[in-house]
Short mmCIF file of C-alpha atoms and ligand atoms in Angstrom, two decimals:
data_model
loop_
_atom_site.label_atom_id
_atom_site.label_comp_id
_atom_site.label_asym_id
_atom_site.label_seq_id
_atom_site.Cartn_x
_atom_site.Cartn_y
_atom_site.Cartn_z
CA UNK A 1 -13.34 -29.34 28.42
CA UNK A 2 -11.80 -28.37 25.13
CA UNK A 3 -13.23 -25.43 23.11
CA UNK A 4 -13.09 -27.94 19.88
CA UNK A 5 -13.64 -31.65 20.31
CA UNK A 6 -13.69 -33.72 17.18
CA UNK A 7 -13.74 -37.58 17.28
CA UNK A 8 -14.16 -39.74 14.27
CA UNK A 9 -15.66 -37.13 12.11
CA UNK A 10 -16.66 -38.33 8.80
CA UNK A 11 -18.45 -36.87 6.07
CA UNK A 12 -19.73 -38.82 3.30
CA UNK A 13 -20.89 -36.75 0.05
CA UNK A 14 -21.86 -40.10 -1.64
CA UNK A 15 -19.42 -39.59 -4.51
CA UNK A 16 -16.67 -38.67 -2.23
CA UNK A 17 -15.39 -38.86 1.50
CA UNK A 18 -15.08 -35.28 2.34
CA UNK A 19 -13.42 -36.08 5.71
CA UNK A 20 -12.59 -39.52 6.94
CA UNK A 21 -12.64 -40.34 10.64
CA UNK A 22 -10.88 -37.10 11.79
CA UNK A 23 -10.24 -36.52 15.33
CA UNK A 24 -8.47 -33.39 16.91
CA UNK A 25 -9.15 -31.13 19.89
CA UNK A 26 -8.31 -27.30 20.26
CA UNK A 27 -7.88 -26.04 23.73
CA UNK A 28 -9.05 -22.58 25.05
CA UNK A 29 -6.81 -19.86 24.02
CA UNK A 30 -4.94 -21.79 21.18
CA UNK A 31 -4.53 -20.53 17.78
CA UNK A 32 -4.84 -23.66 15.47
CA UNK A 33 -3.97 -23.69 11.99
CA UNK A 34 -5.62 -26.08 9.50
CA UNK A 35 -3.81 -26.90 6.30
CA UNK A 36 -4.05 -29.14 3.42
CA UNK A 37 -4.21 -29.06 -0.21
CA UNK A 38 -7.26 -28.31 -2.31
CA UNK A 39 -9.95 -30.64 -1.70
CA UNK A 40 -8.41 -31.84 1.35
CA UNK A 41 -11.66 -31.59 3.49
CA UNK A 42 -10.83 -28.08 5.45
CA UNK A 43 -14.23 -26.48 4.77
CA UNK A 44 -15.92 -29.71 4.98
CA UNK A 45 -14.65 -29.79 8.55
CA UNK A 46 -15.24 -26.01 9.36
CA UNK A 47 -18.77 -26.16 8.06
CA UNK A 48 -19.41 -29.23 10.22
CA UNK A 49 -18.17 -27.51 13.35
CA UNK A 50 -20.54 -24.57 12.66
CA UNK A 51 -23.63 -26.95 12.47
CA UNK A 52 -23.87 -26.11 8.77
CA UNK A 53 -23.33 -29.61 7.54
CA UNK A 54 -24.38 -32.82 9.43
CA UNK A 55 -21.48 -35.40 9.75
CA UNK A 56 -22.16 -38.78 8.47
CA UNK A 57 -20.54 -40.36 11.60
CA UNK A 58 -18.56 -39.22 14.47
CA UNK A 59 -19.11 -36.26 16.91
CA UNK A 60 -18.12 -32.93 17.37
CA UNK A 61 -18.52 -30.41 20.07
CA UNK A 62 -17.90 -26.85 20.12
CA UNK A 63 -17.80 -24.96 23.44
CA UNK A 64 -19.18 -27.66 25.17
CA UNK A 65 -22.23 -28.23 22.59
CA UNK A 66 -23.03 -31.04 20.38
CA UNK A 67 -22.90 -29.41 16.85
CA UNK A 68 -25.71 -31.95 15.74
CA UNK A 69 -28.13 -30.78 18.62
CA UNK A 70 -29.64 -27.46 17.21
CA UNK A 71 -31.29 -26.49 20.67
CA UNK A 72 -27.91 -27.19 22.58
CA UNK A 73 -25.82 -25.45 19.73
CA UNK A 74 -27.76 -22.27 19.26
CA UNK A 75 -26.48 -20.65 22.39
CA UNK A 76 -23.14 -21.71 21.71
CA UNK A 77 -23.24 -20.01 18.14
CA UNK A 78 -23.73 -16.58 19.76
CA UNK A 79 -20.27 -17.18 21.23
CA UNK A 80 -18.65 -18.06 17.87
CA UNK A 81 -17.51 -15.78 15.18
CA UNK A 82 -17.27 -17.20 11.59
CA UNK A 83 -15.47 -15.93 8.56
CA UNK A 84 -16.61 -18.33 5.60
CA UNK A 85 -14.28 -18.65 2.50
CA UNK A 86 -17.36 -17.54 0.29
CA UNK A 87 -18.44 -14.38 1.88
CA UNK A 88 -21.92 -14.18 0.00
CA UNK A 89 -22.91 -10.75 1.50
CA UNK A 90 -26.05 -9.25 -0.11
CA UNK A 91 -24.76 -7.06 -2.99
CA UNK A 92 -27.26 -4.28 -2.51
CA UNK A 93 -26.78 -3.17 1.21
CA UNK A 94 -23.76 -1.31 2.56
CA UNK A 95 -20.96 -2.68 4.72
CA UNK A 96 -22.57 -0.67 7.71
CA UNK A 97 -25.92 -2.28 7.12
CA UNK A 98 -24.29 -5.69 7.14
CA UNK A 99 -22.58 -4.55 10.59
CA UNK A 100 -25.88 -3.24 11.90
CA UNK A 101 -27.81 -6.54 11.24
CA UNK A 102 -24.78 -8.48 12.69
CA UNK A 103 -24.87 -6.18 15.76
CA UNK A 104 -28.60 -6.79 16.31
CA UNK A 105 -28.27 -10.59 16.33
CA UNK A 106 -24.96 -11.10 18.12
CA UNK A 107 -23.71 -7.81 19.55
CA UNK A 108 -21.46 -4.93 18.84
CA UNK A 109 -18.67 -4.60 21.64
CA UNK A 110 -15.62 -4.26 19.06
CA UNK A 111 -16.75 -2.69 15.90
CA UNK A 112 -15.03 0.62 16.25
CA UNK A 113 -11.70 -0.86 17.21
CA UNK A 114 -11.83 -3.35 14.45
CA UNK A 115 -12.66 -0.82 11.96
CA UNK A 116 -9.56 1.33 12.86
CA UNK A 117 -7.53 -1.91 11.87
CA UNK A 118 -9.66 -3.32 8.91
CA UNK A 119 -10.87 -0.45 6.78
CA UNK A 120 -13.64 -1.64 4.43
CA UNK A 121 -15.64 1.44 3.04
CA UNK A 122 -18.44 0.75 5.05
CA UNK A 123 -20.69 3.60 3.72
CA UNK A 124 -20.65 1.83 0.11
CA UNK A 125 -22.83 -0.83 -1.19
CA UNK A 126 -20.97 -4.48 -1.12
CA UNK A 127 -21.49 -4.46 -4.96
CA UNK A 128 -18.60 -1.84 -4.98
CA UNK A 129 -16.37 -3.64 -3.09
CA UNK A 130 -13.05 -5.21 -3.93
CA UNK A 131 -12.32 -8.65 -3.02
CA UNK A 132 -10.03 -7.51 -0.09
CA UNK A 133 -12.67 -5.18 1.24
CA UNK A 134 -15.17 -7.79 1.35
CA UNK A 135 -12.70 -9.91 3.19
CA UNK A 136 -12.07 -7.18 5.84
CA UNK A 137 -15.77 -6.62 6.33
CA UNK A 138 -15.98 -10.21 6.96
CA UNK A 139 -13.13 -10.24 9.64
CA UNK A 140 -15.03 -7.07 11.38
CA UNK A 141 -18.07 -9.18 11.32
CA UNK A 142 -16.49 -12.25 12.90
CA UNK A 143 -14.88 -10.43 15.63
CA UNK A 144 -17.17 -7.72 16.46
CA UNK A 145 -19.41 -9.63 19.26
CA UNK A 146 -16.11 -10.30 21.14
CA UNK A 147 -16.87 -14.18 20.42
CA UNK A 148 -14.91 -16.76 22.51
CA UNK A 149 -14.03 -18.54 19.46
CA UNK A 150 -13.54 -17.48 15.92
CA UNK A 151 -13.47 -19.94 12.99
CA UNK A 152 -12.24 -18.75 9.74
CA UNK A 153 -11.88 -20.18 6.22
CA UNK A 154 -8.97 -18.84 4.44
CA UNK A 155 -9.17 -15.52 6.28
CA UNK A 156 -6.44 -13.57 4.41
CA UNK A 157 -7.33 -14.52 1.07
CA UNK A 158 -7.48 -11.58 -1.36
CA UNK A 159 -5.71 -9.29 1.39
CA UNK A 160 -2.77 -7.25 0.11
CA UNK A 161 0.77 -8.29 1.91
CA UNK A 162 0.24 -5.13 4.15
CA UNK A 163 -3.16 -6.16 5.47
CA UNK A 164 -2.27 -9.81 5.84
CA UNK A 165 0.61 -8.56 8.29
CA UNK A 166 -1.71 -6.46 10.14
CA UNK A 167 -4.04 -9.52 10.35
CA UNK A 168 -1.25 -11.60 11.64
CA UNK A 169 -0.65 -9.11 14.32
CA UNK A 170 -4.18 -8.64 15.03
CA UNK A 171 -4.41 -12.60 15.69
CA UNK A 172 -1.41 -12.49 18.01
CA UNK A 173 -3.07 -9.86 20.01
CA UNK A 174 -6.10 -12.01 20.27
CA UNK A 175 -3.97 -14.74 21.54
CA UNK A 176 -3.14 -12.40 24.65
CA UNK A 177 -6.90 -11.81 24.98
CA UNK A 178 -7.53 -15.39 25.47
CA UNK A 179 -9.60 -15.83 22.07
CA UNK A 180 -9.63 -19.54 20.69
CA UNK A 181 -8.73 -19.28 16.75
CA UNK A 182 -9.35 -21.98 14.21
CA UNK A 183 -8.46 -21.16 10.74
CA UNK A 184 -7.73 -22.76 7.60
CA UNK A 185 -5.01 -21.58 5.34
CA UNK A 186 -2.73 -21.90 2.46
CA UNK A 187 -0.33 -19.20 3.57
CA UNK A 188 2.26 -21.01 5.24
CA UNK A 189 4.20 -18.01 6.34
CA UNK A 190 1.09 -16.77 8.42
CA UNK A 191 0.72 -20.10 9.98
CA UNK A 192 4.14 -19.94 11.08
CA UNK A 193 3.81 -16.63 12.56
CA UNK A 194 0.76 -16.87 14.45
CA UNK A 195 -0.22 -20.67 15.02
CA UNK A 196 0.49 -22.72 18.25
CA UNK A 197 -0.38 -25.86 16.70
CA UNK A 198 -1.41 -27.24 13.07
CA UNK A 199 -3.50 -30.01 11.97
CA UNK A 200 -2.83 -31.20 8.34
CA UNK A 201 -5.58 -32.82 6.12
CA UNK A 202 -4.77 -34.87 3.08
CA UNK A 203 -7.64 -36.52 1.07
CA UNK A 204 -9.94 -36.14 4.06
CA UNK A 205 -7.86 -37.75 6.60
CA UNK A 206 -5.73 -35.99 9.45
CA UNK A 207 -2.13 -36.81 8.46
CA UNK A 208 -0.34 -34.26 10.81
CA UNK A 209 -1.05 -32.93 14.25
CA UNK A 210 1.80 -31.06 15.52
CA UNK A 211 2.77 -27.85 17.58
CA UNK A 212 4.45 -25.80 15.09
CA UNK A 213 7.88 -25.77 16.71
CA UNK A 214 8.16 -29.68 16.24
CA UNK A 215 6.81 -29.40 13.03
CA UNK A 216 10.15 -27.33 11.90
CA UNK A 217 12.32 -29.51 14.07
CA UNK A 218 11.00 -32.59 12.16
CA UNK A 219 11.59 -30.66 8.82
CA UNK A 220 15.35 -30.67 9.64
CA UNK A 221 18.00 -27.89 8.44
CA UNK A 222 19.16 -26.74 5.21
CA UNK A 223 22.66 -27.25 4.60
CA UNK A 224 24.48 -25.27 1.96
CA UNK A 225 28.25 -26.12 1.37
CA UNK A 226 30.66 -24.74 -0.95
CA UNK A 227 33.34 -27.03 -1.55
CA UNK A 228 36.24 -27.82 -4.07
CA UNK A 229 36.15 -31.41 -3.92
CA UNK A 230 33.19 -33.95 -4.51
CA UNK A 231 30.93 -33.67 -1.30
CA UNK A 232 27.93 -34.89 -3.14
CA UNK A 233 28.80 -38.48 -3.80
CA UNK A 234 29.36 -39.07 -0.13
CA UNK A 235 26.20 -37.69 0.90
CA UNK A 236 23.79 -40.78 0.03
CA UNK A 237 25.69 -42.82 2.75
CA UNK A 238 24.76 -40.27 5.59
CA UNK A 239 21.45 -40.83 7.26
CA UNK A 240 19.04 -38.05 7.32
CA UNK A 241 20.12 -36.34 4.04
CA UNK A 242 17.13 -35.50 1.58
CA UNK A 243 16.58 -33.26 -1.40
CA UNK A 244 20.20 -33.02 -2.64
CA UNK A 245 20.59 -30.33 -5.17
CA UNK A 246 24.03 -29.29 -6.62
CA UNK A 247 25.16 -25.90 -7.72
CA UNK A 248 28.30 -24.59 -9.60
CA UNK A 249 30.54 -24.61 -6.24
CA UNK A 250 28.94 -26.96 -3.92
CA UNK A 251 25.87 -28.81 -2.78
CA UNK A 252 22.69 -27.95 -0.91
CA UNK A 253 20.59 -30.51 1.01
CA UNK A 254 17.99 -30.91 3.85
CA UNK A 255 19.65 -32.82 6.84
CA UNK A 256 17.42 -34.34 9.56
CA UNK A 257 20.60 -36.27 11.14
CA UNK A 258 23.00 -35.92 13.99
CA UNK A 259 25.13 -32.93 13.54
CA UNK A 260 28.40 -34.54 14.82
CA UNK A 261 27.92 -37.02 12.14
CA UNK A 262 27.69 -34.40 9.57
CA UNK A 263 30.57 -32.28 10.87
CA UNK A 264 32.65 -35.57 10.72
CA UNK A 265 32.21 -36.12 6.98
CA UNK A 266 32.38 -32.39 6.31
CA UNK A 267 35.88 -32.43 8.12
CA UNK A 268 37.23 -34.76 5.44
CA UNK A 269 36.46 -32.32 2.63
CA UNK A 270 37.94 -28.85 1.58
CA UNK A 271 35.06 -26.61 2.44
CA UNK A 272 34.98 -23.06 1.71
CA UNK A 273 31.71 -22.05 3.13
CA UNK A 274 28.98 -23.45 5.03
CA UNK A 275 25.65 -22.00 6.08
CA UNK A 276 23.03 -23.97 7.87
CA UNK A 277 19.47 -22.68 8.07
CA UNK A 278 15.91 -23.53 8.60
CA UNK A 279 14.37 -24.66 5.66
CA UNK A 280 11.30 -22.66 4.03
CA UNK A 281 8.02 -23.78 5.57
CA UNK A 282 7.11 -25.02 2.08
CA UNK A 283 9.71 -27.73 1.98
CA UNK A 284 8.74 -28.85 5.60
CA UNK A 285 4.92 -29.14 4.48
CA UNK A 286 5.82 -30.71 1.09
CA UNK A 287 6.35 -33.87 2.82
CA UNK A 288 2.65 -33.93 3.76
CA UNK A 289 1.28 -32.31 0.68
CA UNK A 290 3.01 -34.27 -1.90
CA UNK A 291 1.17 -37.29 -3.48
CA UNK A 292 3.67 -39.62 -4.40
CA UNK A 293 4.33 -43.00 -2.78
CA UNK A 294 7.79 -42.06 -1.62
CA UNK A 295 6.93 -38.83 0.06
CA UNK A 296 4.16 -40.90 1.85
CA UNK A 297 6.81 -43.45 2.83
CA UNK A 298 9.20 -40.71 4.18
CA UNK A 299 6.50 -39.18 6.23
CA UNK A 300 5.68 -42.35 7.72
CA UNK A 301 9.40 -43.24 8.48
CA UNK A 302 9.96 -39.73 10.18
CA UNK A 303 6.79 -39.86 12.25
CA UNK A 304 8.25 -43.30 13.60
CA UNK A 305 11.40 -41.68 14.41
N1 ATP B 1 -21.39 -30.37 -1.51
C1 ATP B 1 -20.41 -31.30 -2.10
N2 ATP B 1 -20.78 -32.36 -2.60
C2 ATP B 1 -20.08 -33.35 -3.01
N3 ATP B 1 -18.66 -33.45 -2.90
C3 ATP B 1 -18.28 -32.22 -2.15
C4 ATP B 1 -19.16 -31.16 -1.63
N4 ATP B 1 -18.50 -30.28 -0.99
C5 ATP B 1 -17.06 -30.77 -1.04
N5 ATP B 1 -16.81 -32.02 -1.66
C6 ATP B 1 -15.76 -32.64 -1.77
O1 ATP B 1 -15.27 -32.95 -0.56
C7 ATP B 1 -13.76 -33.05 -0.58
C8 ATP B 1 -13.37 -31.96 0.25
O2 ATP B 1 -13.62 -30.61 -0.09
P1 ATP B 1 -13.44 -29.49 0.94
O3 ATP B 1 -14.06 -28.25 0.00
O4 ATP B 1 -13.79 -29.54 2.22
O5 ATP B 1 -11.68 -29.30 0.53
P2 ATP B 1 -10.94 -27.93 1.31
O6 ATP B 1 -9.81 -28.72 2.03
O7 ATP B 1 -11.53 -26.86 1.76
O8 ATP B 1 -10.39 -27.46 -0.26
P3 ATP B 1 -9.94 -26.07 -0.78
O9 ATP B 1 -8.59 -25.85 -0.15
O10 ATP B 1 -10.05 -26.02 -2.06
O11 ATP B 1 -10.97 -24.80 -0.19
C9 ATP B 1 -13.41 -32.54 -1.95
O12 ATP B 1 -13.17 -33.81 -2.89
C10 ATP B 1 -14.71 -31.84 -2.50
O13 ATP B 1 -14.79 -32.11 -3.89
#
């Protein structure tokens, strides 16, 4: 059985559908990234998975327990670590007291090890913490009882680049240990570096569910060509050319078509320099994030190829 199994999950807030018939599963040991623009429904899904929000429709099971069944879910909860987006610690207590309390409820197997990597000033009261310090304390709390599954809502928000990188490395280590990790993020580079698979939400609907390599393959290649003649006007005739931008000595575009077709076309031009590279992940995701009808149509065409 999958670690997380979500089927037709719907949350109707009355004024708005927070999530609309979302289905996906996360396997044991997977690192699953949950992406989407602001208001897409990531936090709603996460809070539902933790039994903090009752779904209007559909089902969700986590570690085999139905999230709607309090009795069944209470045991599963002990085996889950959670890092919310809004940490909401009591400002008056110290970090150590926060961790001591958590230890008394859920356990304390990894506190010291985690505090070597993430370094909140545990002896000081939370009111003196920076945003990054609070986030680090939250990360320690989420992992310290050595849970089987850790669910995190934007775990690196507020961390400096060095700590973000340490977090990425730590998560890769967790994969080796077999921990299942589900997290939402806006940081595409981190998603790329640590996730096995991603789900992409938009307006409450799941618009993409891919392993990260497939997603990048679908994103095509960025081709940059320096030429002395007019390559740009012949590009529209080639299938798979998008996002054409000209620069002083040439042209740059994203190419999702056959290499042979492109090379035949290039061979009829005077080429000075050519560079074929992976597009920035941002460009790949923009197909999903964009909100105009043409990007939506492109995305549908691509997913049918
Ligand atoms: N308690 C609530 N009452 C009414 N509407 C809500 C509530 N919580 C969220 N929403 C709405 O549900 C939709 C999904 O919100 P949600 O917070 O799940 O998005 P998100 O993807 O986590 O966004 P962000 O990236 O900004 O954190 C939004 O339109 C939001 O305004």
